């Protein structure tokens, strides 16, 4: 048993989709989240930059005495998961494995699509993960560089967002997919527009929500569950605009019972050992 919080990191707002699912599924657990909106989007960054930034965020969360780290960002998962699992003495989970497994389970025709950032697509992490588990799957990936900014700028419910999504998804290389992975934790906030663009017959996979199930399983396996009488607390940090982050977080999380704080990016490097 451990009453320490669970830490989550993301390039910005997107990881809140993981946090929302986790806090609902694990009502006695407490969470500390950091979103690096000041340096977002990660998908357009170099691999070296993404690794550096993720290490800084992870080090900050470790300083908050967390019992488990969730890389709630597909781009960061693809580039840093294995190394962080080696470097840290706490459990580290990413968001790609859960979505890949569920996509294989859901598909009927073996045609799986992946929407992600350019960096995640370039890493080929989803394709490798799926192919290793089920070699006969046909995987088609599409980089959607504009989607993240629609969310970060709080335009994800706008008519403009609907237009961007529709035009982007016309570029899907395989129009016969029956399963589509939302391979960025920002993308579930655009799920309604995405579903409309691809049609009702395509099953959307929210890897972030599925990761929440994995968190619970790992806590149980390692004996790290919080005592049932613990009061859940949620603390959110952002490197970006606190007012905008607060507005989106409060609306998406449907809660005002959260502490939202600012942390300058200049301070983050001091946490790296």
Tab-separated table of C-alpha atoms in Angstrom:
chain	number	residue	atom	x	y	z
A	1	UNK	CA	0.000	0.000	0.000
A	2	UNK	CA	1.212	3.516	-0.816
A	3	UNK	CA	-0.502	6.876	-0.397
A	4	UNK	CA	1.986	8.617	-2.677
A	5	UNK	CA	0.554	10.266	-5.821
A	6	UNK	CA	0.781	9.014	-9.393
A	7	UNK	CA	2.658	11.329	-11.762
A	8	UNK	CA	1.642	12.069	-15.350
A	9	UNK	CA	3.514	14.113	-17.941
A	10	UNK	CA	2.559	15.430	-21.355
A	11	UNK	CA	3.602	18.013	-23.901
A	12	UNK	CA	0.567	20.078	-22.880
A	13	UNK	CA	-3.165	19.593	-22.396
A	14	UNK	CA	-3.538	16.197	-24.092
A	15	UNK	CA	-2.503	14.030	-21.166
A	16	UNK	CA	-5.563	15.253	-19.287
A	17	UNK	CA	-7.507	12.677	-21.310
A	18	UNK	CA	-5.473	10.009	-19.519
A	19	UNK	CA	-5.816	11.741	-16.160
A	20	UNK	CA	-9.588	12.071	-16.496
A	21	UNK	CA	-9.971	8.341	-17.115
A	22	UNK	CA	-7.517	7.438	-14.359
A	23	UNK	CA	-9.035	9.631	-11.662
A	24	UNK	CA	-12.510	8.264	-12.428
A	25	UNK	CA	-11.325	4.657	-12.397
A	26	UNK	CA	-9.093	5.124	-9.344
A	27	UNK	CA	-11.096	7.469	-7.076
A	28	UNK	CA	-8.866	6.970	-4.030
A	29	UNK	CA	-5.607	7.746	-5.845
A	30	UNK	CA	-4.003	11.188	-5.959
A	31	UNK	CA	-2.320	12.615	-9.046
A	32	UNK	CA	0.329	15.166	-9.986
A	33	UNK	CA	0.352	16.259	-13.633
A	34	UNK	CA	2.695	18.457	-15.630
A	35	UNK	CA	1.947	19.737	-19.130
A	36	UNK	CA	4.709	21.436	-21.110
A	37	UNK	CA	2.503	23.792	-23.126
A	38	UNK	CA	5.282	26.393	-23.382
A	39	UNK	CA	7.312	24.062	-25.627
A	40	UNK	CA	4.396	22.377	-27.337
A	41	UNK	CA	3.993	20.759	-29.845
A	42	UNK	CA	6.558	18.009	-29.283
A	43	UNK	CA	5.648	16.335	-32.566
A	44	UNK	CA	7.618	18.934	-34.533
A	45	UNK	CA	10.674	18.802	-32.261
A	46	UNK	CA	13.884	16.870	-32.820
A	47	UNK	CA	14.344	13.568	-31.026
A	48	UNK	CA	17.050	15.118	-28.844
A	49	UNK	CA	14.741	17.931	-27.766
A	50	UNK	CA	11.876	15.562	-26.962
A	51	UNK	CA	14.155	13.340	-24.881
A	52	UNK	CA	15.570	16.344	-23.003
A	53	UNK	CA	12.163	17.866	-22.274
A	54	UNK	CA	10.656	14.554	-21.199
A	55	UNK	CA	13.566	13.871	-18.862
A	56	UNK	CA	13.042	17.287	-17.285
A	57	UNK	CA	9.324	16.674	-16.753
A	58	UNK	CA	9.954	13.197	-15.374
A	59	UNK	CA	12.621	14.492	-12.991
A	60	UNK	CA	10.258	17.169	-11.716
A	61	UNK	CA	7.549	14.599	-11.027
A	62	UNK	CA	10.010	12.309	-9.258
A	63	UNK	CA	10.841	15.267	-6.995
A	64	UNK	CA	7.145	15.289	-6.027
A	65	UNK	CA	7.620	11.830	-4.461
A	66	UNK	CA	5.397	9.924	-6.897
A	67	UNK	CA	4.975	6.140	-6.768
A	68	UNK	CA	4.424	5.616	-10.511
A	69	UNK	CA	5.127	7.637	-13.659
A	70	UNK	CA	2.781	7.747	-16.644
A	71	UNK	CA	4.160	9.142	-19.902
A	72	UNK	CA	0.777	10.458	-21.062
A	73	UNK	CA	2.161	11.492	-24.439
A	74	UNK	CA	2.555	9.199	-27.440
A	75	UNK	CA	5.507	11.110	-28.872
A	76	UNK	CA	7.396	10.972	-25.577
A	77	UNK	CA	6.436	7.326	-25.050
A	78	UNK	CA	7.911	6.353	-28.409
A	79	UNK	CA	11.235	8.059	-27.704
A	80	UNK	CA	11.787	7.763	-23.951
A	81	UNK	CA	9.766	4.930	-22.369
A	82	UNK	CA	12.419	2.212	-22.454
A	83	UNK	CA	15.180	4.477	-21.161
A	84	UNK	CA	13.086	5.925	-18.342
A	85	UNK	CA	12.091	2.421	-17.285
A	86	UNK	CA	15.806	1.657	-16.929
A	87	UNK	CA	16.734	4.928	-15.236
A	88	UNK	CA	13.978	5.245	-12.622
A	89	UNK	CA	13.334	3.050	-9.616
A	90	UNK	CA	9.551	3.460	-9.864
A	91	UNK	CA	7.195	1.853	-12.421
A	92	UNK	CA	6.955	3.764	-15.712
A	93	UNK	CA	4.052	3.258	-18.139
A	94	UNK	CA	3.467	4.669	-21.618
A	95	UNK	CA	0.303	5.005	-23.698
A	96	UNK	CA	1.113	3.113	-26.900
A	97	UNK	CA	0.916	-0.511	-25.779
A	98	UNK	CA	-2.679	-0.349	-24.534
A	99	UNK	CA	-3.988	1.232	-27.737
A	100	UNK	CA	-2.134	-1.214	-29.954
A	101	UNK	CA	-3.484	-4.231	-28.089
A	102	UNK	CA	-7.051	-2.955	-28.198
A	103	UNK	CA	-6.830	-2.136	-31.918
A	104	UNK	CA	-5.777	-5.708	-32.684
A	105	UNK	CA	-8.684	-6.975	-30.599
A	106	UNK	CA	-11.247	-4.709	-32.253
A	107	UNK	CA	-10.366	-4.908	-35.941
A	108	UNK	CA	-12.409	-7.230	-38.122
A	109	UNK	CA	-10.588	-6.784	-41.432
A	110	UNK	CA	-7.016	-6.318	-40.179
A	111	UNK	CA	-6.756	-2.746	-41.464
A	112	UNK	CA	-5.727	-0.381	-38.655
A	113	UNK	CA	-5.170	3.357	-38.965
A	114	UNK	CA	-3.043	5.508	-36.672
A	115	UNK	CA	-3.432	9.266	-36.272
A	116	UNK	CA	-0.433	10.817	-34.537
A	117	UNK	CA	2.131	13.592	-34.521
A	118	UNK	CA	4.860	13.622	-37.150
A	119	UNK	CA	7.439	12.445	-34.632
A	120	UNK	CA	5.322	9.483	-33.510
A	121	UNK	CA	4.676	8.486	-37.118
A	122	UNK	CA	8.382	8.779	-37.946
A	123	UNK	CA	9.299	6.599	-34.958
A	124	UNK	CA	7.197	3.749	-36.418
A	125	UNK	CA	6.522	2.686	-32.814
A	126	UNK	CA	2.852	1.858	-33.326
A	127	UNK	CA	3.493	-0.166	-36.467
A	128	UNK	CA	6.279	-2.114	-34.773
A	129	UNK	CA	4.230	-2.783	-31.640
A	130	UNK	CA	1.214	-3.992	-33.609
A	131	UNK	CA	3.247	-6.048	-36.084
A	132	UNK	CA	5.150	-7.815	-33.317
A	133	UNK	CA	1.892	-8.886	-31.691
A	134	UNK	CA	0.000	-9.624	-34.908
A	135	UNK	CA	2.177	-9.722	-38.069
A	136	UNK	CA	-0.716	-9.899	-40.535
A	137	UNK	CA	-2.154	-6.496	-39.697
A	138	UNK	CA	-2.040	-3.717	-42.289
A	139	UNK	CA	-1.166	-0.442	-40.575
A	140	UNK	CA	-1.640	2.993	-42.127
A	141	UNK	CA	-0.330	6.037	-40.271
A	142	UNK	CA	-1.154	9.689	-40.845
A	143	UNK	CA	0.576	12.666	-39.252
A	144	UNK	CA	-1.912	15.317	-38.117
A	145	UNK	CA	0.284	18.278	-37.138
A	146	UNK	CA	-2.587	20.758	-36.838
A	147	UNK	CA	-4.682	18.736	-34.388
A	148	UNK	CA	-2.548	19.422	-31.312
A	149	UNK	CA	-2.717	23.176	-31.741
A	150	UNK	CA	-6.502	23.051	-32.132
A	151	UNK	CA	-6.623	21.625	-28.622
A	152	UNK	CA	-3.886	23.759	-27.077
A	153	UNK	CA	-5.533	26.943	-28.389
A	154	UNK	CA	-8.969	25.863	-27.099
A	155	UNK	CA	-10.433	25.658	-30.614
A	156	UNK	CA	-11.205	21.929	-30.481
A	157	UNK	CA	-14.990	22.446	-30.513
A	158	UNK	CA	-15.030	25.058	-33.283
A	159	UNK	CA	-16.325	24.894	-36.841
A	160	UNK	CA	-12.753	25.549	-37.925
A	161	UNK	CA	-11.612	22.417	-36.084
A	162	UNK	CA	-14.273	20.346	-37.839
A	163	UNK	CA	-13.047	21.606	-41.207
A	164	UNK	CA	-9.389	20.908	-40.414
A	165	UNK	CA	-10.188	17.382	-39.234
A	166	UNK	CA	-12.287	16.560	-42.283
A	167	UNK	CA	-9.671	17.826	-44.748
A	168	UNK	CA	-6.829	16.080	-42.936
A	169	UNK	CA	-8.533	12.689	-42.778
A	170	UNK	CA	-9.156	12.732	-46.516
A	171	UNK	CA	-5.416	12.009	-46.719
A	172	UNK	CA	-5.663	8.663	-44.905
A	173	UNK	CA	-3.604	6.293	-47.070
A	174	UNK	CA	-5.957	3.351	-46.459
A	175	UNK	CA	-9.645	4.221	-46.639
A	176	UNK	CA	-10.623	0.621	-45.854
A	177	UNK	CA	-9.583	0.765	-42.193
A	178	UNK	CA	-12.181	-0.385	-39.678
A	179	UNK	CA	-10.193	0.617	-36.589
A	180	UNK	CA	-8.475	3.948	-35.955
A	181	UNK	CA	-6.050	4.635	-33.115
A	182	UNK	CA	-6.033	8.157	-31.718
A	183	UNK	CA	-2.267	8.070	-31.354
A	184	UNK	CA	-1.913	11.358	-29.512
A	185	UNK	CA	-3.538	12.082	-26.170
A	186	UNK	CA	-4.750	15.449	-27.493
A	187	UNK	CA	-6.867	13.782	-30.162
A	188	UNK	CA	-9.738	12.410	-28.002
A	189	UNK	CA	-10.868	16.017	-27.572
A	190	UNK	CA	-11.485	15.965	-31.343
A	191	UNK	CA	-13.070	12.498	-31.322
A	192	UNK	CA	-16.518	13.719	-32.367
A	193	UNK	CA	-15.174	15.411	-35.478
A	194	UNK	CA	-12.871	12.482	-36.236
A	195	UNK	CA	-15.718	9.973	-35.969
A	196	UNK	CA	-17.881	12.069	-38.275
A	197	UNK	CA	-15.072	12.312	-40.830
A	198	UNK	CA	-14.319	8.573	-40.971
A	199	UNK	CA	-17.891	7.354	-40.527
A	200	UNK	CA	-19.703	5.356	-37.840
A	201	UNK	CA	-18.376	1.989	-39.001
A	202	UNK	CA	-14.801	2.836	-37.955
A	203	UNK	CA	-14.003	2.037	-34.325
A	204	UNK	CA	-11.945	4.724	-32.575
A	205	UNK	CA	-9.307	3.611	-30.076
A	206	UNK	CA	-8.521	6.023	-27.230
A	207	UNK	CA	-5.187	4.727	-25.969
A	208	UNK	CA	-5.205	7.178	-23.096
A	209	UNK	CA	-8.390	5.834	-21.555
A	210	UNK	CA	-7.156	2.275	-21.992
A	211	UNK	CA	-3.930	3.184	-20.208
A	212	UNK	CA	-5.976	3.933	-17.089
A	213	UNK	CA	-6.891	0.242	-16.939
A	214	UNK	CA	-3.195	-0.662	-17.104
A	215	UNK	CA	-2.434	1.759	-14.274
A	216	UNK	CA	-4.914	0.004	-12.005
A	217	UNK	CA	-3.552	-3.417	-12.917
A	218	UNK	CA	0.044	-2.385	-12.211
A	219	UNK	CA	-0.888	-0.821	-8.884
A	220	UNK	CA	-2.556	-4.072	-7.847
A	221	UNK	CA	0.308	-6.246	-9.064
A	222	UNK	CA	2.876	-4.179	-7.170
A	223	UNK	CA	0.798	-3.636	-4.039
A	224	UNK	CA	0.821	0.138	-4.525
A	225	UNK	CA	-2.881	0.918	-4.180
A	226	UNK	CA	-3.784	3.766	-1.857
A	227	UNK	CA	-5.837	3.007	1.242
A	228	UNK	CA	-9.586	3.288	0.623
A	229	UNK	CA	-9.976	6.146	3.115
A	230	UNK	CA	-7.542	8.393	1.240
A	231	UNK	CA	-8.961	11.661	-0.115
A	232	UNK	CA	-8.117	12.129	-3.781
A	233	UNK	CA	-6.116	15.240	-4.648
A	234	UNK	CA	-5.223	16.470	-8.132
A	235	UNK	CA	-2.436	18.977	-8.723
A	236	UNK	CA	-1.740	20.270	-12.218
A	237	UNK	CA	1.366	22.149	-13.347
A	238	UNK	CA	1.797	23.941	-16.652
A	239	UNK	CA	4.789	25.641	-18.227
A	240	UNK	CA	2.444	27.697	-20.384
A	241	UNK	CA	-0.480	30.088	-19.973
A	242	UNK	CA	-2.105	29.246	-16.637
A	243	UNK	CA	-5.391	30.963	-17.464
A	244	UNK	CA	-5.844	29.057	-20.725
A	245	UNK	CA	-4.718	25.783	-19.152
A	246	UNK	CA	-7.161	26.305	-16.284
A	247	UNK	CA	-10.019	27.008	-18.692
A	248	UNK	CA	-9.459	23.869	-20.763
A	249	UNK	CA	-8.627	21.643	-17.784
A	250	UNK	CA	-11.685	22.679	-15.775
A	251	UNK	CA	-13.977	22.123	-18.744
A	252	UNK	CA	-12.491	18.785	-19.822
A	253	UNK	CA	-12.071	17.359	-16.340
A	254	UNK	CA	-15.518	18.679	-15.338
A	255	UNK	CA	-14.096	19.619	-11.978
A	256	UNK	CA	-12.990	22.704	-10.108
A	257	UNK	CA	-11.484	20.688	-7.257
A	258	UNK	CA	-7.959	20.861	-8.645
A	259	UNK	CA	-4.874	22.869	-7.826
A	260	UNK	CA	-3.428	24.453	-10.961
A	261	UNK	CA	0.045	25.943	-10.752
A	262	UNK	CA	2.623	27.514	-13.043
A	263	UNK	CA	6.189	26.285	-13.335
A	264	UNK	CA	8.694	28.160	-15.529
A	265	UNK	CA	10.578	25.995	-18.002
A	266	UNK	CA	13.805	27.587	-16.748
A	267	UNK	CA	13.357	25.745	-13.445
A	268	UNK	CA	12.860	22.296	-14.914
A	269	UNK	CA	16.491	21.588	-15.766
A	270	UNK	CA	17.416	21.966	-12.087
A	271	UNK	CA	15.492	18.773	-11.276
A	272	UNK	CA	17.577	16.610	-13.614
A	273	UNK	CA	20.311	14.729	-11.762
